[in-house]
mmCIF file with all atom_site columns, C-alpha atoms and ligand atoms in Angstrom:
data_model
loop_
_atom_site.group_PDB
_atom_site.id
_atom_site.type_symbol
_atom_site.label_atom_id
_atom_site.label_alt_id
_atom_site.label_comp_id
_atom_site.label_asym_id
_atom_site.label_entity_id
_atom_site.label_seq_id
_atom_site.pdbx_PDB_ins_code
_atom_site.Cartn_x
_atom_site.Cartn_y
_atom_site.Cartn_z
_atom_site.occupancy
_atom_site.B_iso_or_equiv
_atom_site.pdbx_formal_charge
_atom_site.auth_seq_id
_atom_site.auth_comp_id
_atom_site.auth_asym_id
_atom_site.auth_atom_id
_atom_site.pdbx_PDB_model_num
ATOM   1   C CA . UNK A 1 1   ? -17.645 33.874 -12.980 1.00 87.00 ? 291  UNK A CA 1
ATOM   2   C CA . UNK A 1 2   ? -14.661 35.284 -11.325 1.00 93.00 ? 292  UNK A CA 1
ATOM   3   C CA . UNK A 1 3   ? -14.793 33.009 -8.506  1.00 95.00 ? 293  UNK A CA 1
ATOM   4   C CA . UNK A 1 4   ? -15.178 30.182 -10.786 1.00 96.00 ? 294  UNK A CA 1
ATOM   5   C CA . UNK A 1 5   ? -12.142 31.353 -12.663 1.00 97.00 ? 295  UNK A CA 1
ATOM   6   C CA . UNK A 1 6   ? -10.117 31.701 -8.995  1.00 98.00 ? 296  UNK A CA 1
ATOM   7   C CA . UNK A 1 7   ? -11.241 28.480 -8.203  1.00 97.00 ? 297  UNK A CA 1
ATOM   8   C CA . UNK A 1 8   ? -9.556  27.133 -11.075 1.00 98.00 ? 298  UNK A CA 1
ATOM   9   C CA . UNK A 1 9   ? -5.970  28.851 -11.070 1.00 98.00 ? 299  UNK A CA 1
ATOM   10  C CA . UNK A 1 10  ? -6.689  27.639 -7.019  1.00 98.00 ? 300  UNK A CA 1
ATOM   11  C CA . UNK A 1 11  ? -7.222  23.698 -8.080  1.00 98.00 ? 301  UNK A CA 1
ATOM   12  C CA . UNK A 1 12  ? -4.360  24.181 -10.533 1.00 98.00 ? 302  UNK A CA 1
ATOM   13  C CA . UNK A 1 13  ? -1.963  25.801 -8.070  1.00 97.00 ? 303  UNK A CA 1
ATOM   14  C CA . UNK A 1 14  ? -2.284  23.188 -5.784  1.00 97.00 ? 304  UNK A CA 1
ATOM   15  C CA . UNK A 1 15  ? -2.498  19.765 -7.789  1.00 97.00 ? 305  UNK A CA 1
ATOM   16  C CA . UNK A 1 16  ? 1.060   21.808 -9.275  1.00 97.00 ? 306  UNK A CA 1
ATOM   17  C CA . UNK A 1 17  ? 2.445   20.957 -5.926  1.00 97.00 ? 307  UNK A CA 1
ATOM   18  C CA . UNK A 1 18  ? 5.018   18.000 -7.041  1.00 96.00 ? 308  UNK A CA 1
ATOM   19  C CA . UNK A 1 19  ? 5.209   15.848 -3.381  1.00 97.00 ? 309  UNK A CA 1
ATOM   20  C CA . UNK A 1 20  ? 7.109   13.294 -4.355  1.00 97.00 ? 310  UNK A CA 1
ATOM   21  C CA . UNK A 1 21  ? 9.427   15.353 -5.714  1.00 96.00 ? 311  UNK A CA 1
ATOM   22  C CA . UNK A 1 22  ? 9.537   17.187 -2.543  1.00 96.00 ? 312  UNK A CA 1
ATOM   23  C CA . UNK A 1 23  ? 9.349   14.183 -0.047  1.00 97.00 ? 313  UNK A CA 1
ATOM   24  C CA . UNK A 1 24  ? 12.486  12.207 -1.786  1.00 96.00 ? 314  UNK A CA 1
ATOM   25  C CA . UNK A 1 25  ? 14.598  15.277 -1.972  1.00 95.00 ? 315  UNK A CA 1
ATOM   26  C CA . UNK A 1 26  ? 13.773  16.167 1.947   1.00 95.00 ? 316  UNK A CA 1
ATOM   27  C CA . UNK A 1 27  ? 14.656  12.191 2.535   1.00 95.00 ? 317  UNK A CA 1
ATOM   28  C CA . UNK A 1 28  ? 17.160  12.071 0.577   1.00 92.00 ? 318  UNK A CA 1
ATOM   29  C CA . UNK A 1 29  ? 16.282  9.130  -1.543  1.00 92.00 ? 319  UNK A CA 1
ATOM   30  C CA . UNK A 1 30  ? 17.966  10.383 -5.339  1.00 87.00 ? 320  UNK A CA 1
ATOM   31  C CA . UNK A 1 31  ? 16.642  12.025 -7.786  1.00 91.00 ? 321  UNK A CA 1
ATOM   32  C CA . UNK A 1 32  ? 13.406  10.750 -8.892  1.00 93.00 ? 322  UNK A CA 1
ATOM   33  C CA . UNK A 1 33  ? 13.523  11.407 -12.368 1.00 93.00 ? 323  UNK A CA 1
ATOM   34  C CA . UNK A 1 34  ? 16.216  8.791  -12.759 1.00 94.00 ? 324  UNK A CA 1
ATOM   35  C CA . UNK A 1 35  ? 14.575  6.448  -10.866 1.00 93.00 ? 325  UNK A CA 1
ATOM   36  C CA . UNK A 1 36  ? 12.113  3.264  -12.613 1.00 93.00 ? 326  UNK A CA 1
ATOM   37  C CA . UNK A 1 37  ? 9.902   5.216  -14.853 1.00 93.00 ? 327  UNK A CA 1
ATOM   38  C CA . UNK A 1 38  ? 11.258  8.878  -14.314 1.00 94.00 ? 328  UNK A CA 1
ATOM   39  C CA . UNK A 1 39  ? 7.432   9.876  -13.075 1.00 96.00 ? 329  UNK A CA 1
ATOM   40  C CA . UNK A 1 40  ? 6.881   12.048 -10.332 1.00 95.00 ? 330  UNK A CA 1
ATOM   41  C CA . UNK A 1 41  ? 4.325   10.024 -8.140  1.00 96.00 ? 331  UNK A CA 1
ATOM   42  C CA . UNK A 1 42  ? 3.897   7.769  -5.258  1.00 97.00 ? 332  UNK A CA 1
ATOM   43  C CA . UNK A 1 43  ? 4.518   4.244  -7.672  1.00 95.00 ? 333  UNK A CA 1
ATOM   44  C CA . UNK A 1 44  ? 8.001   6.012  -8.689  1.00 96.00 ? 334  UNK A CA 1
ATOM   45  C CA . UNK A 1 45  ? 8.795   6.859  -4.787  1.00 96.00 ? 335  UNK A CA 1
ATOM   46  C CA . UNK A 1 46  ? 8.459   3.469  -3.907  1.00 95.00 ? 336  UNK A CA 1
ATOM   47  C CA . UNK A 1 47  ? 11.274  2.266  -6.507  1.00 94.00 ? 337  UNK A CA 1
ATOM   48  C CA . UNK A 1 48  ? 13.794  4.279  -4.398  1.00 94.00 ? 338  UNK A CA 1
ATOM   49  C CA . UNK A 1 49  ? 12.613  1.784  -1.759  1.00 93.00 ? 339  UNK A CA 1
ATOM   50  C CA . UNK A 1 50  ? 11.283  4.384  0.855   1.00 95.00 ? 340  UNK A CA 1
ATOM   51  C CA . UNK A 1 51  ? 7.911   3.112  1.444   1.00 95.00 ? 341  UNK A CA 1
ATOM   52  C CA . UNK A 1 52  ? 6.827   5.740  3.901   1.00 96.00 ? 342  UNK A CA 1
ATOM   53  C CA . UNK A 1 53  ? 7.725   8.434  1.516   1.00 97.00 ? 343  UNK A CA 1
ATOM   54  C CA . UNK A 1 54  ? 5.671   6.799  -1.388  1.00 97.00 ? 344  UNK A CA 1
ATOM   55  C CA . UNK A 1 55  ? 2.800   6.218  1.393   1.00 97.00 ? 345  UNK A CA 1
ATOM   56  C CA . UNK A 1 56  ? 3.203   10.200 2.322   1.00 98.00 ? 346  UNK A CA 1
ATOM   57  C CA . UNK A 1 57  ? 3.199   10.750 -1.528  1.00 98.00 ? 347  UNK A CA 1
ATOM   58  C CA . UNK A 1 58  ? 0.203   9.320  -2.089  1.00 98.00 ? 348  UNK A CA 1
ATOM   59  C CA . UNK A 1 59  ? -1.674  10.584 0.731   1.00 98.00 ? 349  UNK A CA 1
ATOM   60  C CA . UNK A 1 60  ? -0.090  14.252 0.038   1.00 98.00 ? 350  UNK A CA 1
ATOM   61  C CA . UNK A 1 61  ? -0.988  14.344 -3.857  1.00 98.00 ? 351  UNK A CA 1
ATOM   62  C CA . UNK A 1 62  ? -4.749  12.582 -2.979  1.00 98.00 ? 352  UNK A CA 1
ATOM   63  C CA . UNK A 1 63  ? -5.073  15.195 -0.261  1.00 98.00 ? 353  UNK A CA 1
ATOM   64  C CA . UNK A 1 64  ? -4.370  18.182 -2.852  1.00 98.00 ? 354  UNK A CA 1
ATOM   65  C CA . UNK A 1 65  ? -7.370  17.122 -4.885  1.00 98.00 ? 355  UNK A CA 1
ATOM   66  C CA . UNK A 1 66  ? -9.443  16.366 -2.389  1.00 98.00 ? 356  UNK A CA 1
ATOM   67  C CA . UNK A 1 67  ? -8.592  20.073 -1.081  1.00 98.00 ? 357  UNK A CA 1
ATOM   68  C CA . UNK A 1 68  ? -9.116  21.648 -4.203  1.00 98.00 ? 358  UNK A CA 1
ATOM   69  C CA . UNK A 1 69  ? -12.577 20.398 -4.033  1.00 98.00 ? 359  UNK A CA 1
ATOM   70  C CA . UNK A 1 70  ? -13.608 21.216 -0.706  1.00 98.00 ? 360  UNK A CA 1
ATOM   71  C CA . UNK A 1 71  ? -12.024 24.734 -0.786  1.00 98.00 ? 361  UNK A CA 1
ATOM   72  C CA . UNK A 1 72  ? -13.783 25.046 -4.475  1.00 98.00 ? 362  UNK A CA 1
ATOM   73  C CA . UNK A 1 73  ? -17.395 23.986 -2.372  1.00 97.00 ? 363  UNK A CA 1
ATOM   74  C CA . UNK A 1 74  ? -16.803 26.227 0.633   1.00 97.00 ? 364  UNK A CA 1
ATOM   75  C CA . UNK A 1 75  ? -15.999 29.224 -1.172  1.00 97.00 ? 365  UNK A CA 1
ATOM   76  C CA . UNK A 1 76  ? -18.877 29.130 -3.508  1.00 95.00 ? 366  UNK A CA 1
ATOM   77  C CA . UNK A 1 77  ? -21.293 28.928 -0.179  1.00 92.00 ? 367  UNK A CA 1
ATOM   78  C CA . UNK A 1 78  ? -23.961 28.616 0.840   1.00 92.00 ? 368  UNK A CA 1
ATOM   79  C CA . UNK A 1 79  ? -24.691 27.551 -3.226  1.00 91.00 ? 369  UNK A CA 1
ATOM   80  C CA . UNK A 1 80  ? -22.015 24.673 -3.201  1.00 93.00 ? 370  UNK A CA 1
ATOM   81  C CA . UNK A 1 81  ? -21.689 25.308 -6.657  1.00 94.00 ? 371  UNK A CA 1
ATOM   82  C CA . UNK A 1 82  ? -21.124 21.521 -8.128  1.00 96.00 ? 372  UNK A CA 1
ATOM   83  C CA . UNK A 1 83  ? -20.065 23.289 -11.425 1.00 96.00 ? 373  UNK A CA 1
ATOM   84  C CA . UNK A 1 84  ? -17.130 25.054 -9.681  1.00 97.00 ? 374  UNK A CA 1
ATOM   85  C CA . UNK A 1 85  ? -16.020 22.096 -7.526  1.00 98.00 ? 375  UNK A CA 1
ATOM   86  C CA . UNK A 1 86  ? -15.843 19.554 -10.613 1.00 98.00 ? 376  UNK A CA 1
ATOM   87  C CA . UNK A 1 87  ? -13.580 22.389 -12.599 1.00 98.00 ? 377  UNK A CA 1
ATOM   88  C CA . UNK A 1 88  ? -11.464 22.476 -9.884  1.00 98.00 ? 378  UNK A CA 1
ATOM   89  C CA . UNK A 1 89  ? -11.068 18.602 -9.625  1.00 98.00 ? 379  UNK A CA 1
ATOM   90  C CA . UNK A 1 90  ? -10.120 18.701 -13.119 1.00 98.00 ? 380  UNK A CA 1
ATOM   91  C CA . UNK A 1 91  ? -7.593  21.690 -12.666 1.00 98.00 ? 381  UNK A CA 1
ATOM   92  C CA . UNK A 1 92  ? -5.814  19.938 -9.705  1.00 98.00 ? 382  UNK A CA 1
ATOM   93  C CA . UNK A 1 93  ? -5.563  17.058 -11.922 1.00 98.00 ? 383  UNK A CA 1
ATOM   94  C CA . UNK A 1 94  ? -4.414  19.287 -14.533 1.00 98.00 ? 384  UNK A CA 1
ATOM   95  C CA . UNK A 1 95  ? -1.704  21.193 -12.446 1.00 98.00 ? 385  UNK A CA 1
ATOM   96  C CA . UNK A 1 96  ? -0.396  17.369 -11.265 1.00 98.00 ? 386  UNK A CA 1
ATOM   97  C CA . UNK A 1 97  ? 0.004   16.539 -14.964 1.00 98.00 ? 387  UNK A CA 1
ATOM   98  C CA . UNK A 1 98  ? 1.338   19.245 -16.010 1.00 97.00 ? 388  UNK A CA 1
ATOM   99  C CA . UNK A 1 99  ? 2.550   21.681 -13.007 1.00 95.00 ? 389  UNK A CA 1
ATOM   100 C CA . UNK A 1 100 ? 4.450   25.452 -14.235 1.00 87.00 ? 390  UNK A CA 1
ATOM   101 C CA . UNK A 1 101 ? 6.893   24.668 -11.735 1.00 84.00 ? 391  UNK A CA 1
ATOM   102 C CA . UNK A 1 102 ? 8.458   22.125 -13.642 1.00 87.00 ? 392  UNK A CA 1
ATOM   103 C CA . UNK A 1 103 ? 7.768   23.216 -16.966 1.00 85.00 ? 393  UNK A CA 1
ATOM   104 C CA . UNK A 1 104 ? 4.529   21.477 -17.538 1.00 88.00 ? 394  UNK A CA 1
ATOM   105 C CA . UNK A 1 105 ? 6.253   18.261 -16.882 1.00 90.00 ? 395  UNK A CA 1
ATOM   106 C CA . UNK A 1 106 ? 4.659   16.644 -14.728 1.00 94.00 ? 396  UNK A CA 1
ATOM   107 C CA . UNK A 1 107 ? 2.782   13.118 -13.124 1.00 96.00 ? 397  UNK A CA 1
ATOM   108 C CA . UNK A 1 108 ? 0.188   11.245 -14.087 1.00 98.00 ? 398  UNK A CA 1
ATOM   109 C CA . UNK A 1 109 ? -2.535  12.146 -12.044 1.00 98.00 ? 399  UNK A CA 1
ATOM   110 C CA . UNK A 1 110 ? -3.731  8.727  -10.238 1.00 98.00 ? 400  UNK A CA 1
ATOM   111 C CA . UNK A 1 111 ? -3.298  10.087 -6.738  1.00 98.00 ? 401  UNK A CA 1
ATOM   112 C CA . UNK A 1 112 ? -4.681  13.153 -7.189  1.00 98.00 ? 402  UNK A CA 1
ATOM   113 C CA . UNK A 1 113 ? -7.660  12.476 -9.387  1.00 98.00 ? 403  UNK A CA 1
ATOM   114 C CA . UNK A 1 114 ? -8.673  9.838  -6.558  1.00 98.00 ? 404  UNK A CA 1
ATOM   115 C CA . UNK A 1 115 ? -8.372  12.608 -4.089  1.00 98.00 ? 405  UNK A CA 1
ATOM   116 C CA . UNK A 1 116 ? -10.698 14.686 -6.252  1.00 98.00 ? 406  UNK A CA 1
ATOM   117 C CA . UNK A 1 117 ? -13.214 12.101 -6.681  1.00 98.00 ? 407  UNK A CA 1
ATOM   118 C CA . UNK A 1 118 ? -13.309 11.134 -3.558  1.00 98.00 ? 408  UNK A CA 1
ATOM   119 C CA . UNK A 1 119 ? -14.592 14.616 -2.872  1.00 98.00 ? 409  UNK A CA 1
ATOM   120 C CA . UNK A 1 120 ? -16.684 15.352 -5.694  1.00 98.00 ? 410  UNK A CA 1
ATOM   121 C CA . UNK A 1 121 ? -18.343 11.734 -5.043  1.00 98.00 ? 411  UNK A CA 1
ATOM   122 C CA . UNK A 1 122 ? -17.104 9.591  -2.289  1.00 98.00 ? 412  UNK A CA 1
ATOM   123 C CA . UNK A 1 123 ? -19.375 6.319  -3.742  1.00 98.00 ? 413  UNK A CA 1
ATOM   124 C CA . UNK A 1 124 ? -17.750 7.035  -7.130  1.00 98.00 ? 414  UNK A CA 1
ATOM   125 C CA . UNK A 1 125 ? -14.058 7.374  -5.241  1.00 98.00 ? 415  UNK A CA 1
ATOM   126 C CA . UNK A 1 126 ? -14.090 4.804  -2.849  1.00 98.00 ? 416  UNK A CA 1
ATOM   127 C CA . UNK A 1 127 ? -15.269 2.250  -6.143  1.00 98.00 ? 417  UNK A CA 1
ATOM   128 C CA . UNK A 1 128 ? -12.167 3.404  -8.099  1.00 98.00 ? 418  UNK A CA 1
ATOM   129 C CA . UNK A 1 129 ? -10.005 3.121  -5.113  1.00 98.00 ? 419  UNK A CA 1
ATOM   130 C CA . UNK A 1 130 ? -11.001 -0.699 -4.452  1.00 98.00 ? 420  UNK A CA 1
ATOM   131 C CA . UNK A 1 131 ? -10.551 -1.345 -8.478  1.00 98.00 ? 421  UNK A CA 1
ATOM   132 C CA . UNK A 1 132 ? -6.977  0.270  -8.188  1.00 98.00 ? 422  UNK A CA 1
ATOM   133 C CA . UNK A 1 133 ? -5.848  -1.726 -4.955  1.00 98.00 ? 423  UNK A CA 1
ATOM   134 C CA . UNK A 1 134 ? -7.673  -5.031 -6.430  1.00 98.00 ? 424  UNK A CA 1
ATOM   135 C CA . UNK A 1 135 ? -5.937  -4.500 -9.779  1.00 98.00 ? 425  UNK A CA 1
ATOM   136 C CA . UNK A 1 136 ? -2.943  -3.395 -8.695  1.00 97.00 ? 426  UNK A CA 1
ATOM   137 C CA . UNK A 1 137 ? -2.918  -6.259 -6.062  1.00 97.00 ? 427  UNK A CA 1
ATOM   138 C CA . UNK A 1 138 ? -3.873  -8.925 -8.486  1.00 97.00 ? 428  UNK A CA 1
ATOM   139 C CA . UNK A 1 139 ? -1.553  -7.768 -11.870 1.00 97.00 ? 429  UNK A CA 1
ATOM   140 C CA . UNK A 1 140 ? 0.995   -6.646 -8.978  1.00 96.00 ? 430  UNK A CA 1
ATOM   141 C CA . UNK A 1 141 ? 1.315   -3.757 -12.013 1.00 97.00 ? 431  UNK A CA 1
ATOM   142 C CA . UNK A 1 142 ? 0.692   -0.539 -10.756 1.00 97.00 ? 432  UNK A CA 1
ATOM   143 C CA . UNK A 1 143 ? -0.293  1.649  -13.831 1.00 97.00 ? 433  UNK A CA 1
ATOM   144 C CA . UNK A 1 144 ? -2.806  -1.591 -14.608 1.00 98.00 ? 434  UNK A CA 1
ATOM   145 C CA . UNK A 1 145 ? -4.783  -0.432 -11.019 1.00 98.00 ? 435  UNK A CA 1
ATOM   146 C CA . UNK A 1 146 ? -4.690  3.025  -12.174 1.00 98.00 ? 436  UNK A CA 1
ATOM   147 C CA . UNK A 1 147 ? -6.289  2.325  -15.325 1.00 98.00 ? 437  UNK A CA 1
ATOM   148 C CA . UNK A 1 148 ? -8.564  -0.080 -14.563 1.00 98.00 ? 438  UNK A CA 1
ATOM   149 C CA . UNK A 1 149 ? -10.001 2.906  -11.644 1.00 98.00 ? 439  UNK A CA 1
ATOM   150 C CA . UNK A 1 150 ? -10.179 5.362  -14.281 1.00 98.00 ? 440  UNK A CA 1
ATOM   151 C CA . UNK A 1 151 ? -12.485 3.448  -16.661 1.00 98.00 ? 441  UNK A CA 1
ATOM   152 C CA . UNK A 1 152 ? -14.631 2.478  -14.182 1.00 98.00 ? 442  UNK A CA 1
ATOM   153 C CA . UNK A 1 153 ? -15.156 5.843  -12.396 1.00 98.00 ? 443  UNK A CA 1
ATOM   154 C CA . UNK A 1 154 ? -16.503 7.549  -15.334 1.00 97.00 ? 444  UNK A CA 1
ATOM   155 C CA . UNK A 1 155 ? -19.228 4.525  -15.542 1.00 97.00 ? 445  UNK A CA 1
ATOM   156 C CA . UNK A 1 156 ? -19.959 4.358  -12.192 1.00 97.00 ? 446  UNK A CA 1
ATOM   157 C CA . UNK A 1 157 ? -20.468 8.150  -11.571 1.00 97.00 ? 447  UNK A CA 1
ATOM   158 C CA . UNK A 1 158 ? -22.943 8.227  -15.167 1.00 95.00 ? 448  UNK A CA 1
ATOM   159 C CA . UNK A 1 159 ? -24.336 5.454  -13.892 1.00 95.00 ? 449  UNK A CA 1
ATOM   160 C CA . UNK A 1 160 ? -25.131 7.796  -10.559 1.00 95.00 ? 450  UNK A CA 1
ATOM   161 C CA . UNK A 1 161 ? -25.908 11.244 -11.609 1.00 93.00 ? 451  UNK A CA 1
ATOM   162 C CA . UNK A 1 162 ? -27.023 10.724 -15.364 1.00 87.00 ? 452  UNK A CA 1
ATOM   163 C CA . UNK A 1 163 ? -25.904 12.115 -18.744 1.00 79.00 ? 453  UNK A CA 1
ATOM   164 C CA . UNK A 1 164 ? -26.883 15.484 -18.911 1.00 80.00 ? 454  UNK A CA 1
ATOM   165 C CA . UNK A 1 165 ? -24.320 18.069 -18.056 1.00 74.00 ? 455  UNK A CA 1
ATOM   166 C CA . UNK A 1 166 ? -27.515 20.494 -16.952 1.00 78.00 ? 456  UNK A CA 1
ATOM   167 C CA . UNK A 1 167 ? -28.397 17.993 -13.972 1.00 84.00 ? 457  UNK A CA 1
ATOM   168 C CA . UNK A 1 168 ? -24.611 17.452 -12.512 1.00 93.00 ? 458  UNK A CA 1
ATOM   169 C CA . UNK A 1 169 ? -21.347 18.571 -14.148 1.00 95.00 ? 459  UNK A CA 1
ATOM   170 C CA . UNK A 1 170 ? -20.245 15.959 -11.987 1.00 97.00 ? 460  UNK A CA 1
ATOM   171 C CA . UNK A 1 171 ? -19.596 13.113 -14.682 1.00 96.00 ? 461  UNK A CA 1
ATOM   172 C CA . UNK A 1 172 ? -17.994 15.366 -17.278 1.00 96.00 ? 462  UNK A CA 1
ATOM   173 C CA . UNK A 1 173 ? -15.303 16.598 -15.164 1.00 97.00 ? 463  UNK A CA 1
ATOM   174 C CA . UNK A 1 174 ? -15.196 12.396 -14.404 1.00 98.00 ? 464  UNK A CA 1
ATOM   175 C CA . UNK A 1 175 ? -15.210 11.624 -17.354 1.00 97.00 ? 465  UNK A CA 1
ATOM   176 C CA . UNK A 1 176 ? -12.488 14.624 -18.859 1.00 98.00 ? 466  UNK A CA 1
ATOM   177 C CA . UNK A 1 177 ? -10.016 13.466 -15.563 1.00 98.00 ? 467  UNK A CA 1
ATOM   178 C CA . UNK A 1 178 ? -9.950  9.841  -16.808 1.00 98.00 ? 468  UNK A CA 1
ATOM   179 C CA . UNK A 1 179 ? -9.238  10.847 -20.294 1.00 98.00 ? 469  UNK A CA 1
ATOM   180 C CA . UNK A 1 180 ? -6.146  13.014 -18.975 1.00 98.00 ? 470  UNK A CA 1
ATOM   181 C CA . UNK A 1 181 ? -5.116  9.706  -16.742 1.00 98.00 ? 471  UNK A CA 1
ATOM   182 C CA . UNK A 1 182 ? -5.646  7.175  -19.238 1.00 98.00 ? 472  UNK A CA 1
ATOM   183 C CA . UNK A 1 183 ? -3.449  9.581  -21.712 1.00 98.00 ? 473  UNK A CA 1
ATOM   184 C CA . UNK A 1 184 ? -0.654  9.836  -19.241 1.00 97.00 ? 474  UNK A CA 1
ATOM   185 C CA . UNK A 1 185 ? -0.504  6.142  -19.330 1.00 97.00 ? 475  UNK A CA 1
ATOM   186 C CA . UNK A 1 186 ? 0.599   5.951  -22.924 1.00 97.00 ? 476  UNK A CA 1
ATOM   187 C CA . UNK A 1 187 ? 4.134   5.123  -22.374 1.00 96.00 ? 477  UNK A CA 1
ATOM   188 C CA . UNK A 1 188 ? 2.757   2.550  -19.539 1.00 97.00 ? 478  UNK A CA 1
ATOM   189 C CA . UNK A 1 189 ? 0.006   1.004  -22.081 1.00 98.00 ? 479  UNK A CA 1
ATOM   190 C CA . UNK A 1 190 ? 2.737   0.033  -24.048 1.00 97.00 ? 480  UNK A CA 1
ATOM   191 C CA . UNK A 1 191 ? 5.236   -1.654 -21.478 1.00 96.00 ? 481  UNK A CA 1
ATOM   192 C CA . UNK A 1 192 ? 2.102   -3.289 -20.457 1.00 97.00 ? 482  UNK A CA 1
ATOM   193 C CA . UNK A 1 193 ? 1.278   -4.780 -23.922 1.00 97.00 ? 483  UNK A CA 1
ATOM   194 C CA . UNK A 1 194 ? 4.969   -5.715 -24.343 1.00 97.00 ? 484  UNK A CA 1
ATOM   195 C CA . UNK A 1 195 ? 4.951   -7.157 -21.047 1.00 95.00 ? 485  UNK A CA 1
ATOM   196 C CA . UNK A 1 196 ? 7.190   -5.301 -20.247 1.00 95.00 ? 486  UNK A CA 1
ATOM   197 C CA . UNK A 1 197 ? 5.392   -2.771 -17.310 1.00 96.00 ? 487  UNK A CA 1
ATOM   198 C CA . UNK A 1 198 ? 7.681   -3.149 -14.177 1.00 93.00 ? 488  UNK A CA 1
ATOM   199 C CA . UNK A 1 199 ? 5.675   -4.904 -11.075 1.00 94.00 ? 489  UNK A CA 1
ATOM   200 C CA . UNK A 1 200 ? 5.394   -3.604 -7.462  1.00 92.00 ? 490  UNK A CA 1
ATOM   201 C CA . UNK A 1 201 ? 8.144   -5.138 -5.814  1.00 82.00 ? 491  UNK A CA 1
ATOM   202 C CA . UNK A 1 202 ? 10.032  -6.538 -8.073  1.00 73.00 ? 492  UNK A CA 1
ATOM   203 C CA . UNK A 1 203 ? 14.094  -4.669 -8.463  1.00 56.00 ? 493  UNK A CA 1
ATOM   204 C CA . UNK A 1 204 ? 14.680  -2.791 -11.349 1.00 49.00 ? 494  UNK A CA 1
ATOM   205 C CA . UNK A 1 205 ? 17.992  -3.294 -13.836 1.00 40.00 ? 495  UNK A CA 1
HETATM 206 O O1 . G3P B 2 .   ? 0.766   6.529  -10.452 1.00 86.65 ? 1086 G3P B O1 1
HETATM 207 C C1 . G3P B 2 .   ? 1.169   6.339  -11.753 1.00 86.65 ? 1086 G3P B C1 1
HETATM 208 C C2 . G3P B 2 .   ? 1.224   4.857  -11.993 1.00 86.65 ? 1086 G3P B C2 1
HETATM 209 O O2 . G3P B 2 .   ? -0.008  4.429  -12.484 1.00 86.65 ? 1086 G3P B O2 1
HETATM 210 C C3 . G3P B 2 .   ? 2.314   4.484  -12.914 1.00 86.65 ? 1086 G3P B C3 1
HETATM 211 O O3 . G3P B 2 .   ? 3.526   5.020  -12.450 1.00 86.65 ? 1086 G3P B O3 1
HETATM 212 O O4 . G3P B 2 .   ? 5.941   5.220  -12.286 1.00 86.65 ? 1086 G3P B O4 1
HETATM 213 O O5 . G3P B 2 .   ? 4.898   3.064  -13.048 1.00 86.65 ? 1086 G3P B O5 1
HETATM 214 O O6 . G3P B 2 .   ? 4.863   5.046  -14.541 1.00 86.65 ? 1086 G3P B O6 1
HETATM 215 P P1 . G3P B 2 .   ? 4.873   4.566  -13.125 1.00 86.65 ? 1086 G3P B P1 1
#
């Protein structure tokens, strides 16, 4: 139980890490919480117009989930303990959200929850990736690819592994990352209901 409990202060500590925060202060492209929506990840570090930081962004804050997991599965060997690796998905998720480093103020978790899914189950990843480029490509709204990936994930991966938490924890941690996501997205929800949600691309006033 200790190790599970390490594990998740580990997944925490690392989805706390805040990249883009990081990335546009090294690059020196403003301060990114007055910047477009104020939000921490890659869709806000691409409104200060440096696309290779909000590509490194998004590859930095996928890679910490996808970390968390891996570290979670190769510490609890040679069991691979599914129960530890999906509670530390969530926790990186969790420390994105809401990181101690900036007093719990944090992203939204698309990037990172990806990353941990990707890990916990690639099919069940690489399905919400293609419905987050598609939408996101299509809508040309990025929180609209980011929610359309995290309602789908949590079917897809009960559609894969079952309901019962006894058989895999796999879709509960699934399904408790999406609910984080999707609640992240309020402010978004409503821009996008207005019609209001800013598009990729497009300058802001
Ligand atoms: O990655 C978060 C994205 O879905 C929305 O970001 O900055 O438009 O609120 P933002």
């Amino acid at each position: 139980l200790w190790l599970m409990a390490a594990m998740a202060f580990m997944g925490y500590a690392l989805g706390s890490v805040p990249f883009g925060l990081i990335l546009t202060n090294i690059g020196g492209a403003g301060d990114l919480r007055k910047i477009g929506s104020g939000n921490i990840g890659a869709t806000n570090v691409l409104r200060t117009g440096r696309k290779d930081l909000a590509a490194a962004t998004l590859g930095l804050d996928a890679a910490k989930g996808f970390l968390a997991v891996l570290i979670a599965w190769v510490m609890t060997s040679p069991d691979f303990s599914d129960r530890t690796a999906s509670l530390a998905a969530l926790a990186a998720v969790v420390g994105h959200c809401f990181p101690i480093f900036l007093g719990f103020r944090g992203g939204k978790g698309v990037a990172t929850g990806l990353g941990a899914l990707l890990a916990l189950s690639p099919i069940t990843g690489l399905i919400g990736c293609a419905v987050w480029l598609g939408v996101a490509k299509a809508s040309r709204i990025s929180s609209a690819g980011a929610l359309a990936a995290f309602v789908v994930m949590p079917v897809v991966i009960l559609a894969l592994y079952g309901f019962s938490f006894q058989s895999s924890p796999k879709p509960m941690a699934t399904l408790l990352i999406s609910l984080l996501v999707i609640a992240r997205h309020h402010e978004n929800i409503g821009r996008i209901l207005r019609g209001t949600e800013s598009r990729i691309g497009q300058k802001k006033n």
